[in-house]
């Protein structure tokens, strides 16, 4: 993300925000209430559209208008409401809610096998 901005009536939620994440990294977005965390992640995941700035994946500008767009680009998000489900590993959280996705079925089995091997 580079130079991302988002306003709502009477509120500047984000102003010139940039964030770089390398392929395969897992991050947590942490901050005070009202800092713009949810707005930023909602833009990255296609729930909101930025008023300014650019999103690039693999160095190429992309348009993310739905969560399906984000998923197709390899972007996943685990929402902040941690009390809705049991404690899970990072992998289990990433695939939460997508277990029946045809693109993920074989990857899930491979990932679990690899994690078991590493433990």
PDB file of C-alpha atoms in Angstrom:
ATOM      1  CA  UNK A   1       0.000   0.000   0.000  1.00  0.00           C
ATOM      2  CA  UNK A   2       1.315   3.453  -0.777  1.00  0.00           C
ATOM      3  CA  UNK A   3      -0.161   6.838   0.058  1.00  0.00           C
ATOM      4  CA  UNK A   4      -3.554   5.395   0.989  1.00  0.00           C
ATOM      5  CA  UNK A   5      -6.192   7.812   2.213  1.00  0.00           C
ATOM      6  CA  UNK A   6      -9.804   7.346   3.254  1.00  0.00           C
ATOM      7  CA  UNK A   7     -12.352   9.809   4.561  1.00  0.00           C
ATOM      8  CA  UNK A   8     -15.841   9.372   5.883  1.00  0.00           C
ATOM      9  CA  UNK A   9     -18.249  12.292   6.385  1.00  0.00           C
ATOM     10  CA  UNK A  10     -16.476  14.616   8.806  1.00  0.00           C
ATOM     11  CA  UNK A  11     -13.624  12.180   9.540  1.00  0.00           C
ATOM     12  CA  UNK A  12     -10.213  11.594   8.003  1.00  0.00           C
ATOM     13  CA  UNK A  13      -9.745   7.904   8.779  1.00  0.00           C
ATOM     14  CA  UNK A  14      -6.457   7.440   6.892  1.00  0.00           C
ATOM     15  CA  UNK A  15      -4.021   9.966   5.489  1.00  0.00           C
ATOM     16  CA  UNK A  16      -1.043   8.995   3.302  1.00  0.00           C
ATOM     17  CA  UNK A  17      -0.601   5.515   4.804  1.00  0.00           C
ATOM     18  CA  UNK A  18       2.027   3.202   3.356  1.00  0.00           C
ATOM     19  CA  UNK A  19       2.662  -0.420   4.285  1.00  0.00           C
ATOM     20  CA  UNK A  20       4.931  -3.012   2.717  1.00  0.00           C
ATOM     21  CA  UNK A  21       4.486  -6.729   3.379  1.00  0.00           C
ATOM     22  CA  UNK A  22       6.611  -9.437   1.785  1.00  0.00           C
ATOM     23  CA  UNK A  23       5.057 -12.589   0.354  1.00  0.00           C
ATOM     24  CA  UNK A  24       4.464 -15.201   3.051  1.00  0.00           C
ATOM     25  CA  UNK A  25       4.680 -12.827   6.007  1.00  0.00           C
ATOM     26  CA  UNK A  26       2.049 -12.753   8.740  1.00  0.00           C
ATOM     27  CA  UNK A  27       1.429  -9.470  10.544  1.00  0.00           C
ATOM     28  CA  UNK A  28      -0.734  -8.090  13.297  1.00  0.00           C
ATOM     29  CA  UNK A  29      -2.062  -4.547  13.060  1.00  0.00           C
ATOM     30  CA  UNK A  30      -2.173  -3.069  16.535  1.00  0.00           C
ATOM     31  CA  UNK A  31      -3.008   0.398  17.797  1.00  0.00           C
ATOM     32  CA  UNK A  32      -5.362   2.634  19.715  1.00  0.00           C
ATOM     33  CA  UNK A  33      -9.087   2.778  19.066  1.00  0.00           C
ATOM     34  CA  UNK A  34      -9.755   5.088  16.151  1.00  0.00           C
ATOM     35  CA  UNK A  35      -6.232   4.788  14.736  1.00  0.00           C
ATOM     36  CA  UNK A  36      -7.525   3.473  11.399  1.00  0.00           C
ATOM     37  CA  UNK A  37      -6.515  -0.186  11.705  1.00  0.00           C
ATOM     38  CA  UNK A  38      -9.851  -1.618  10.639  1.00  0.00           C
ATOM     39  CA  UNK A  39     -10.240   0.934   7.858  1.00  0.00           C
ATOM     40  CA  UNK A  40      -6.795   0.118   6.477  1.00  0.00           C
ATOM     41  CA  UNK A  41      -7.400  -3.615   6.559  1.00  0.00           C
ATOM     42  CA  UNK A  42     -10.879  -3.162   5.086  1.00  0.00           C
ATOM     43  CA  UNK A  43      -9.308  -1.379   2.120  1.00  0.00           C
ATOM     44  CA  UNK A  44      -6.706  -4.104   1.683  1.00  0.00           C
ATOM     45  CA  UNK A  45      -9.422  -6.763   1.853  1.00  0.00           C
ATOM     46  CA  UNK A  46     -11.872  -5.037  -0.492  1.00  0.00           C
ATOM     47  CA  UNK A  47     -14.548  -3.987   2.001  1.00  0.00           C
ATOM     48  CA  UNK A  48     -13.824  -0.267   1.415  1.00  0.00           C
ATOM     49  CA  UNK A  49     -12.271   1.609  -1.488  1.00  0.00           C
ATOM     50  CA  UNK A  50      -9.434   4.050  -0.811  1.00  0.00           C
ATOM     51  CA  UNK A  51      -9.970   7.687  -1.775  1.00  0.00           C
ATOM     52  CA  UNK A  52      -6.300   7.991  -2.689  1.00  0.00           C
ATOM     53  CA  UNK A  53      -3.163   5.910  -2.961  1.00  0.00           C
ATOM     54  CA  UNK A  54      -2.323   2.627  -4.585  1.00  0.00           C
ATOM     55  CA  UNK A  55      -2.261  -1.067  -3.758  1.00  0.00           C
ATOM     56  CA  UNK A  56       0.411  -3.164  -5.455  1.00  0.00           C
ATOM     57  CA  UNK A  57       0.947  -6.904  -5.339  1.00  0.00           C
ATOM     58  CA  UNK A  58       4.208  -8.218  -6.709  1.00  0.00           C
ATOM     59  CA  UNK A  59       5.052  -4.658  -7.745  1.00  0.00           C
ATOM     60  CA  UNK A  60       1.987  -4.355  -9.986  1.00  0.00           C
ATOM     61  CA  UNK A  61      -0.959  -2.047  -9.251  1.00  0.00           C
ATOM     62  CA  UNK A  62      -4.127  -3.992  -8.436  1.00  0.00           C
ATOM     63  CA  UNK A  63      -7.768  -3.188  -7.836  1.00  0.00           C
ATOM     64  CA  UNK A  64      -9.319  -4.915  -4.831  1.00  0.00           C
ATOM     65  CA  UNK A  65     -13.057  -4.308  -4.744  1.00  0.00           C
ATOM     66  CA  UNK A  66     -14.179  -7.507  -3.010  1.00  0.00           C
ATOM     67  CA  UNK A  67     -12.750  -9.993  -0.546  1.00  0.00           C
ATOM     68  CA  UNK A  68     -12.662 -12.512  -3.408  1.00  0.00           C
ATOM     69  CA  UNK A  69     -10.266 -10.171  -5.243  1.00  0.00           C
ATOM     70  CA  UNK A  70      -8.026 -10.092  -2.167  1.00  0.00           C
ATOM     71  CA  UNK A  71      -8.118 -13.860  -1.745  1.00  0.00           C
ATOM     72  CA  UNK A  72      -7.305 -14.395  -5.431  1.00  0.00           C
ATOM     73  CA  UNK A  73      -4.221 -12.217  -4.901  1.00  0.00           C
ATOM     74  CA  UNK A  74      -3.156 -14.302  -1.892  1.00  0.00           C
ATOM     75  CA  UNK A  75      -4.282 -11.782   0.720  1.00  0.00           C
ATOM     76  CA  UNK A  76      -6.039 -13.136   3.800  1.00  0.00           C
ATOM     77  CA  UNK A  77      -7.346 -11.459   6.909  1.00  0.00           C
ATOM     78  CA  UNK A  78      -8.313 -12.744  10.350  1.00  0.00           C
ATOM     79  CA  UNK A  79     -10.759 -10.343  11.960  1.00  0.00           C
ATOM     80  CA  UNK A  80     -10.152  -8.882  15.398  1.00  0.00           C
ATOM     81  CA  UNK A  81     -13.060 -10.506  17.206  1.00  0.00           C
ATOM     82  CA  UNK A  82     -10.944 -13.164  18.911  1.00  0.00           C
ATOM     83  CA  UNK A  83     -13.700 -14.401  21.209  1.00  0.00           C
ATOM     84  CA  UNK A  84     -15.774 -15.799  18.331  1.00  0.00           C
ATOM     85  CA  UNK A  85     -13.696 -18.962  17.945  1.00  0.00           C
ATOM     86  CA  UNK A  86     -11.317 -21.173  19.912  1.00  0.00           C
ATOM     87  CA  UNK A  87      -7.581 -20.525  20.034  1.00  0.00           C
ATOM     88  CA  UNK A  88      -6.037 -21.587  16.736  1.00  0.00           C
ATOM     89  CA  UNK A  89      -2.603 -21.703  15.184  1.00  0.00           C
ATOM     90  CA  UNK A  90      -1.669 -19.064  12.599  1.00  0.00           C
ATOM     91  CA  UNK A  91      -2.458 -21.565   9.821  1.00  0.00           C
ATOM     92  CA  UNK A  92      -5.854 -22.432  11.286  1.00  0.00           C
ATOM     93  CA  UNK A  93      -6.721 -18.738  11.633  1.00  0.00           C
ATOM     94  CA  UNK A  94      -5.677 -17.991   8.059  1.00  0.00           C
ATOM     95  CA  UNK A  95      -7.903 -20.728   6.658  1.00  0.00           C
ATOM     96  CA  UNK A  96     -10.784 -20.121   9.069  1.00  0.00           C
ATOM     97  CA  UNK A  97     -13.949 -19.784   7.039  1.00  0.00           C
ATOM     98  CA  UNK A  98     -12.295 -20.894   3.810  1.00  0.00           C
ATOM     99  CA  UNK A  99     -12.055 -24.629   4.496  1.00  0.00           C
ATOM    100  CA  UNK A 100     -14.485 -25.468   1.702  1.00  0.00           C
ATOM    101  CA  UNK A 101     -12.777 -23.280  -0.897  1.00  0.00           C
ATOM    102  CA  UNK A 102     -11.734 -25.542  -3.785  1.00  0.00           C
ATOM    103  CA  UNK A 103      -8.457 -23.650  -4.198  1.00  0.00           C
ATOM    104  CA  UNK A 104      -7.476 -24.302  -0.585  1.00  0.00           C
ATOM    105  CA  UNK A 105      -8.433 -27.939  -0.022  1.00  0.00           C
ATOM    106  CA  UNK A 106      -5.185 -29.477  -1.255  1.00  0.00           C
ATOM    107  CA  UNK A 107      -3.091 -26.656   0.197  1.00  0.00           C
ATOM    108  CA  UNK A 108      -4.578 -27.173   3.652  1.00  0.00           C
ATOM    109  CA  UNK A 109      -3.584 -30.838   3.738  1.00  0.00           C
ATOM    110  CA  UNK A 110      -0.078 -30.041   2.493  1.00  0.00           C
ATOM    111  CA  UNK A 111       0.358 -27.219   5.003  1.00  0.00           C
ATOM    112  CA  UNK A 112      -0.820 -29.331   7.939  1.00  0.00           C
ATOM    113  CA  UNK A 113       1.529 -32.121   6.896  1.00  0.00           C
ATOM    114  CA  UNK A 114       4.437 -29.690   6.672  1.00  0.00           C
ATOM    115  CA  UNK A 115       3.632 -28.173  10.077  1.00  0.00           C
ATOM    116  CA  UNK A 116       3.505 -31.618  11.667  1.00  0.00           C
ATOM    117  CA  UNK A 117       6.880 -32.407  10.121  1.00  0.00           C
ATOM    118  CA  UNK A 118       8.350 -29.201  11.573  1.00  0.00           C
ATOM    119  CA  UNK A 119       6.991 -29.809  15.078  1.00  0.00           C
TER     120      UNK A 119
END
